[in-house]
Every structure is written in structure tokens, then in C-alpha cells.
mmCIF file of C-alpha atoms in Angstrom:
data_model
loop_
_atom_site.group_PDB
_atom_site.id
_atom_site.type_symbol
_atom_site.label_atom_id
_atom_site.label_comp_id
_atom_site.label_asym_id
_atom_site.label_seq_id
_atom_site.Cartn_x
_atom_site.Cartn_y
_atom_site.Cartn_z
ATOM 1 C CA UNK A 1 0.000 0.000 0.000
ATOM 2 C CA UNK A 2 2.887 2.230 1.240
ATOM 3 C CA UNK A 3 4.500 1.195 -2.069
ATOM 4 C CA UNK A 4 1.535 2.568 -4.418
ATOM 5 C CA UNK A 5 1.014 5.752 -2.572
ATOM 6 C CA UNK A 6 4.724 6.192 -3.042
ATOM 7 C CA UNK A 7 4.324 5.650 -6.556
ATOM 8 C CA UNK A 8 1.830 7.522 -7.620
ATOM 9 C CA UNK A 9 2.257 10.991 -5.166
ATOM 10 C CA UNK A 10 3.738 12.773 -8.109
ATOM 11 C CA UNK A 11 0.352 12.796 -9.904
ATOM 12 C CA UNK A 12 -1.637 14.264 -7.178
ATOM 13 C CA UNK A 13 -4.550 11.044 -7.273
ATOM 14 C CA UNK A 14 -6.930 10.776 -4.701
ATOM 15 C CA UNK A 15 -6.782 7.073 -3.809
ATOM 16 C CA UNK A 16 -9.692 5.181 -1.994
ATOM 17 C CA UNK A 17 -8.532 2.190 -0.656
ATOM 18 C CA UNK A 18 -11.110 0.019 -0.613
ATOM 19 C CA UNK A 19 -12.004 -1.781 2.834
ATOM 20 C CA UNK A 20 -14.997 -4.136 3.789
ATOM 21 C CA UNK A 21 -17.054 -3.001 6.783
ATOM 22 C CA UNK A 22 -20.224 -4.063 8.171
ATOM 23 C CA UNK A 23 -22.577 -2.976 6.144
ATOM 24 C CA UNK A 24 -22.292 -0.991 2.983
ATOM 25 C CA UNK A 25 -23.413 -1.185 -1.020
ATOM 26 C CA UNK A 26 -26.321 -3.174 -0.174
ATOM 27 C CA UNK A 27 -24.196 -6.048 1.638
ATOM 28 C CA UNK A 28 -24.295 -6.860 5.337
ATOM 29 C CA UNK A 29 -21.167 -8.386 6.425
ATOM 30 C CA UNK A 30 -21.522 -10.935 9.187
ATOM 31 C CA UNK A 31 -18.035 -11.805 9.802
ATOM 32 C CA UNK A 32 -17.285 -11.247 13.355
ATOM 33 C CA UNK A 33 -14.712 -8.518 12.988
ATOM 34 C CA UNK A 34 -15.965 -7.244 9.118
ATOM 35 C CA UNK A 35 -12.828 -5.285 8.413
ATOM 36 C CA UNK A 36 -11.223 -8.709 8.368
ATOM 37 C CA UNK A 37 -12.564 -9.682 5.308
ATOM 38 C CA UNK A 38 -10.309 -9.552 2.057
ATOM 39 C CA UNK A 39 -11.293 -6.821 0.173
ATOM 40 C CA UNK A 40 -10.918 -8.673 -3.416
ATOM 41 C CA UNK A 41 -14.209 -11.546 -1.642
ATOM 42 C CA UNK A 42 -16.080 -7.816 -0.290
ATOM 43 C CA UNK A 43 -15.934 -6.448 -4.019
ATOM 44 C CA UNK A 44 -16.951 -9.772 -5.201
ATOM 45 C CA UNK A 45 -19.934 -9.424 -3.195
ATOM 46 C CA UNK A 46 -20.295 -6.265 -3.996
ATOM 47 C CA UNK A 47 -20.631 -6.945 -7.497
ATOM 48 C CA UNK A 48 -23.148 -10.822 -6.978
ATOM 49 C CA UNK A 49 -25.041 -8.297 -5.236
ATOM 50 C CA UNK A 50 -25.817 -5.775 -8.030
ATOM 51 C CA UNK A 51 -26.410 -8.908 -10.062
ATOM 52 C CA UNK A 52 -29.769 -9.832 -8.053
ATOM 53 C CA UNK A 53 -29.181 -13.554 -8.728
ATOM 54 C CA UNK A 54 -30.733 -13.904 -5.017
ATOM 55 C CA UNK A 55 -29.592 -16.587 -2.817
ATOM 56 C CA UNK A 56 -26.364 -17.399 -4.906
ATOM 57 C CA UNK A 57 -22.117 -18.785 -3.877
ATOM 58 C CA UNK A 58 -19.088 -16.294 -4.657
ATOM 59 C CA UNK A 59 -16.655 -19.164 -5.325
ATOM 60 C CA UNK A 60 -12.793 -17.557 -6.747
ATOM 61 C CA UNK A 61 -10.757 -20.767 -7.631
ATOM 62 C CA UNK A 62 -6.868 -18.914 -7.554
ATOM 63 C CA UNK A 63 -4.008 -19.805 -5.531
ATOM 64 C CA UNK A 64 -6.422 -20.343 -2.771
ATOM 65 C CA UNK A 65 -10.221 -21.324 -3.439
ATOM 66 C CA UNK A 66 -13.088 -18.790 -1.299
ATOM 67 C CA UNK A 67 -16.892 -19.959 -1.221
ATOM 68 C CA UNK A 68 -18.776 -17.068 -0.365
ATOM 69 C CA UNK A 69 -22.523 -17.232 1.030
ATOM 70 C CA UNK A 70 -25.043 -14.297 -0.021
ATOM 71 C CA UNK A 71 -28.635 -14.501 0.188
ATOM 72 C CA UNK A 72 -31.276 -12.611 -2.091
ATOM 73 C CA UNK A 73 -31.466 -9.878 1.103
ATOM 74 C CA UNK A 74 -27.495 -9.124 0.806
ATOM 75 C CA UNK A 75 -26.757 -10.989 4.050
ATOM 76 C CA UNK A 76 -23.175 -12.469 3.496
ATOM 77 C CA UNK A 77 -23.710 -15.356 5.651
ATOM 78 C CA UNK A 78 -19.730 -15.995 5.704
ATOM 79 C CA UNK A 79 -17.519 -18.340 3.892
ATOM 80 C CA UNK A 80 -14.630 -20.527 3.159
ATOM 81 C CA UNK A 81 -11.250 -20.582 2.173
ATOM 82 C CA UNK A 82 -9.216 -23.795 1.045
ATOM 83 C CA UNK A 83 -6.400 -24.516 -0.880
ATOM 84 C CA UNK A 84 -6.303 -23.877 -4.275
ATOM 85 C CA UNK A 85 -6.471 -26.760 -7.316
ATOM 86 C CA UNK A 86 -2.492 -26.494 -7.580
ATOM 87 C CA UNK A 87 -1.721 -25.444 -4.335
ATOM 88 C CA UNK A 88 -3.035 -28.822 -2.965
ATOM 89 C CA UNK A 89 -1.068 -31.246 -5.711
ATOM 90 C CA UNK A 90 2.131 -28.711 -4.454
ATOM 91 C CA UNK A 91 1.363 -29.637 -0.959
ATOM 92 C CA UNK A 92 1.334 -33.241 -1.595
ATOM 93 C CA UNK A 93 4.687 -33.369 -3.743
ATOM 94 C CA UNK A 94 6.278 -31.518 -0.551
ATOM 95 C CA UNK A 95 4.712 -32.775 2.177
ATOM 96 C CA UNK A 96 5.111 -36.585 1.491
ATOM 97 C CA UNK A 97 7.617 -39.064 0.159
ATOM 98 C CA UNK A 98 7.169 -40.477 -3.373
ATOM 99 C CA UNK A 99 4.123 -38.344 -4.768
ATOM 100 C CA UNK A 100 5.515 -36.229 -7.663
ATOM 101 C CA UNK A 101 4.360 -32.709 -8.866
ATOM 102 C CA UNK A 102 2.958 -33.645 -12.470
ATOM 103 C CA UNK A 103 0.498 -32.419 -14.146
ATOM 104 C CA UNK A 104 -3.067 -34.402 -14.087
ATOM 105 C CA UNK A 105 -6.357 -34.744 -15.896
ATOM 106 C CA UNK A 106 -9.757 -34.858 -14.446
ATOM 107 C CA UNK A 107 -10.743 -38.660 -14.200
ATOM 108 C CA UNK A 108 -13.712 -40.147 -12.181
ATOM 109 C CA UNK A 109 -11.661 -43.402 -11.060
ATOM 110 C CA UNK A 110 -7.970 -41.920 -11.801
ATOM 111 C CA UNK A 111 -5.659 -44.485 -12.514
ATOM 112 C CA UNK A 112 -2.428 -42.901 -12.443
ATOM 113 C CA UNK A 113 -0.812 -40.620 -9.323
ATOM 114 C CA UNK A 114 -0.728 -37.357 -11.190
ATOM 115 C CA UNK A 115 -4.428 -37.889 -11.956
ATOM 116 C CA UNK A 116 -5.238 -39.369 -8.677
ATOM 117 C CA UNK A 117 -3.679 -36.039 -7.249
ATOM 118 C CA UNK A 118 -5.417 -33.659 -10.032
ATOM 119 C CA UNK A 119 -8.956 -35.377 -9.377
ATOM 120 C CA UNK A 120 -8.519 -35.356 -5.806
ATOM 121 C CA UNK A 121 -7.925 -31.304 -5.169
ATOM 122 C CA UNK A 122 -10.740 -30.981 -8.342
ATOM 123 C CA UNK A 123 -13.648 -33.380 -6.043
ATOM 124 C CA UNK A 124 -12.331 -31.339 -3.157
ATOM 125 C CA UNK A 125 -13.368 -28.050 -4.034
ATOM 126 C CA UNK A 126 -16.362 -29.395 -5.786
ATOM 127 C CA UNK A 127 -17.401 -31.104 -2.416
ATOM 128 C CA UNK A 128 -16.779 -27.906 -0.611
ATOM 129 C CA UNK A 129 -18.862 -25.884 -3.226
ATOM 130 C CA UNK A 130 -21.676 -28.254 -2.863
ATOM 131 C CA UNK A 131 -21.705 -28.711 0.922
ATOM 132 C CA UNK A 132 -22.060 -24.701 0.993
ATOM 133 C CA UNK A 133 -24.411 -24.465 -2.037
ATOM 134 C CA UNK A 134 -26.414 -27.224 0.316
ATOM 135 C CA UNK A 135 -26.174 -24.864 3.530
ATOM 136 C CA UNK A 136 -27.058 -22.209 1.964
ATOM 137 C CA UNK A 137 -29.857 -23.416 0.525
ATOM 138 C CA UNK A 138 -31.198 -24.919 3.706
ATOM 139 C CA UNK A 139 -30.533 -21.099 5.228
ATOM 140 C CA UNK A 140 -32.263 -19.084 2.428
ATOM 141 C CA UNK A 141 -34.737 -19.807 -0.320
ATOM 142 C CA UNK A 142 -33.793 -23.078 -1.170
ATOM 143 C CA UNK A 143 -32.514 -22.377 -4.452
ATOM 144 C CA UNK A 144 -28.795 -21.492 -4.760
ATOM 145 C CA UNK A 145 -26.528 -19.990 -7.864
ATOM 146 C CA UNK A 146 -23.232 -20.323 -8.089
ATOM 147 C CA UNK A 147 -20.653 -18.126 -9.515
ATOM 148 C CA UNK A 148 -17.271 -18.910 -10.503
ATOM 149 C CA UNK A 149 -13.951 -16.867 -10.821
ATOM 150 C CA UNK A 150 -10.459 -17.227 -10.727
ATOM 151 C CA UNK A 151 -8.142 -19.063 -12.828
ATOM 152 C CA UNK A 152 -9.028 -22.720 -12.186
ATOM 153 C CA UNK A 153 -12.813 -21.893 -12.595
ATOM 154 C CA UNK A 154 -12.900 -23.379 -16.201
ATOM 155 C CA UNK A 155 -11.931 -27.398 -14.455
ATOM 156 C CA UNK A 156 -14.540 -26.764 -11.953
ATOM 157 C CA UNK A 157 -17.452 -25.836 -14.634
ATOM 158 C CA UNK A 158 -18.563 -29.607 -16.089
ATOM 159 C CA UNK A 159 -17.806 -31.289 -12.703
ATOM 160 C CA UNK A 160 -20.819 -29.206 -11.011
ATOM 161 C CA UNK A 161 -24.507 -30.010 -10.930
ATOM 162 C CA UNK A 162 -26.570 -27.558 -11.378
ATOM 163 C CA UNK A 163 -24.250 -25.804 -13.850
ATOM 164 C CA UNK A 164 -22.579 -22.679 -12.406
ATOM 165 C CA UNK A 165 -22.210 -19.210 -13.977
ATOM 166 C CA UNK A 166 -19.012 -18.271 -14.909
ATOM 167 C CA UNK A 167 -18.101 -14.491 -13.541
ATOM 168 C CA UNK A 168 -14.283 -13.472 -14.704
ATOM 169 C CA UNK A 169 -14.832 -10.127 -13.337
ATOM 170 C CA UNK A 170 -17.045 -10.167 -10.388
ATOM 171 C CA UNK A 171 -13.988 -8.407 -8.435
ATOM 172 C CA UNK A 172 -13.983 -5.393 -11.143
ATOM 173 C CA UNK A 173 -17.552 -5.355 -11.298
ATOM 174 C CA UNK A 174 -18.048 -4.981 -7.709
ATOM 175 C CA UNK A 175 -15.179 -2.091 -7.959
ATOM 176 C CA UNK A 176 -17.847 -0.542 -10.287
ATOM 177 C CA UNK A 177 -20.642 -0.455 -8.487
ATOM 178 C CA UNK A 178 -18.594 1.264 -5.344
ATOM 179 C CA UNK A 179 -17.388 3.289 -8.090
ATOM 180 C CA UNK A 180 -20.898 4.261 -8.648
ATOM 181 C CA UNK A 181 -21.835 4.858 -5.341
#
């Protein structure tokens, strides 16, 4: 942050720094301590919200995976955050003895290690998807959307049921509607 101000002083630009709080842009924020919340999952909220899918998942599949919970009423119920598709097949070539760091394909009975491992991280994150689509659900309306971001989004698309929406730029479209406000 220190690093950007720095940077950009000479051109006299009011920065806004954008920080979640508790309730703000039509989102309530029910993390215990709402400043605590990354600002890249509040602008993704941000922008589900100005969607008005209703009761719908903010899933970003990076580095590190988040499922977000938001009902129809802007209530962000909370969320998770996991390991990431490759971050998970890095932990396993590192943390054991004998399991490599290849690259894998999707399989539903893998029969190799690198797909075993590939397959494995994949059912992960679609089992932790669906266990929050499913509590959600049971919380709100009973029907629940999901939205996908985030580099590995793509692997995750065929493997869920119902079909989620792909959102590239829910991050920048949530910066647009602060933007706005």
C-alpha cells in the first residue's frame, strides 16, 4: 500500500482504498470482525449483489479457493477458504515421500498418481462448493446460484450439478458499483 502511494504521489490522485465493513453497497457483512474480510471476496460481493441472482455462492478458484454465502437480502452469511487446485497437488509433492508434482487430468476413477492427485484437489473443491451451495440453501430460499472466478474456474465448470455461472470479473464489477456509489 505504502508502495503505491509512493508511486503515484507525483500525480496528485486521490486514492480510496477500498475496505470491507459491516454494512455498505447493499451487503451486510456478518463476519465477526468485518474489516477482516479480504477486500478482493467484499468487491466480489459487492458486485453478486448488483447482479440480483438472489440466494447465490461467490466461489474464486486462484491460488487459494473462497466460497462465499449471499442470500437474495445481501446478508453475506460468511464463507470458506481452502487450498487452491495447484496449491493442494504442491502440498502433496512436498509434504510426502514419493508423490511427484505432475500435471493431471480430471478422471472419475484416476488411474495414475498425477491424476489421482489432479482429481482429488478438483472433487475437493467441488465437495466444498456443494456442501455450501447445500447450507445455503437450507438457510435461504432453497434455491442457490453459483458463480465462478479465478483461474481454475474453467476445471470446476462440467464437474458441477446444477451448472454454475461463470463471472471473470465479479472483483472489477463490484469495484464498479462502489465506483458508482
Amino acid at each position: 500500500r505504502e508502495q503505491i502511494e509512493v508511486a503515484l504521489k507525483p500525480w496528485n490522485l486521490a486514492l480510496r482504498w477500498v475496505e470491507s465493513s459491516t454494512q455498505q453497497y447493499g451487503v451486510r457483512n456478518h463476519y465477526r470482525t468485518p474489516g477482516q474480510l479480504g477486500s478482493d471476496r467484499w468487491s466480489a460481493l459487492v458486485g453478486a449483489r448488483a447482479r440480483g441472482l438472489g440466494d447465490v455462492l461467490v466461489v474464486d478458484c486462484g491460488t487459494t479457493v473462497t466460497i462465499d454465502a449471499l442470500t437474495a437480502q445481501g446478508e453475506f452469511l460468511g464463507g470458506l477458504i481452502l487450498p487452491g487446485v495447484e496449491l493442494m497437488g504442491r502440498a502433496l509433492a512436498q509434504g510426502t515421500a514419493g508423490l511427484p508434482l505432475e500435471s493431471g487430468m480430471f478422471e472419475p476413477f484416476p488411474r495414475n498418481t498425477a491424476n489421482a492427485i489432479h482429481s482429488g484437489a478438483l472433487q475437493a473443491v467441488c465437495g466444498a462448493i456443494e456442501r455450501m451451495r447445500q447450507a445455503l440453501c437450507e438457510a435461504g430460499s432453497g434455491n442457490a446460484r453459483v458463480l465462478l472466478s479465478g483461474g481454475s474456474a474453467y476445471l470446476l465448470v462440467p464437474l458441477l450439478d446444477p451448472v454454475p455461472s461463470l463471472a471473470p470479473d465479479i472483483v472489477l464489477e463490484g469495484l464498479v458499483e462502489m465506483a458508482r456509489a
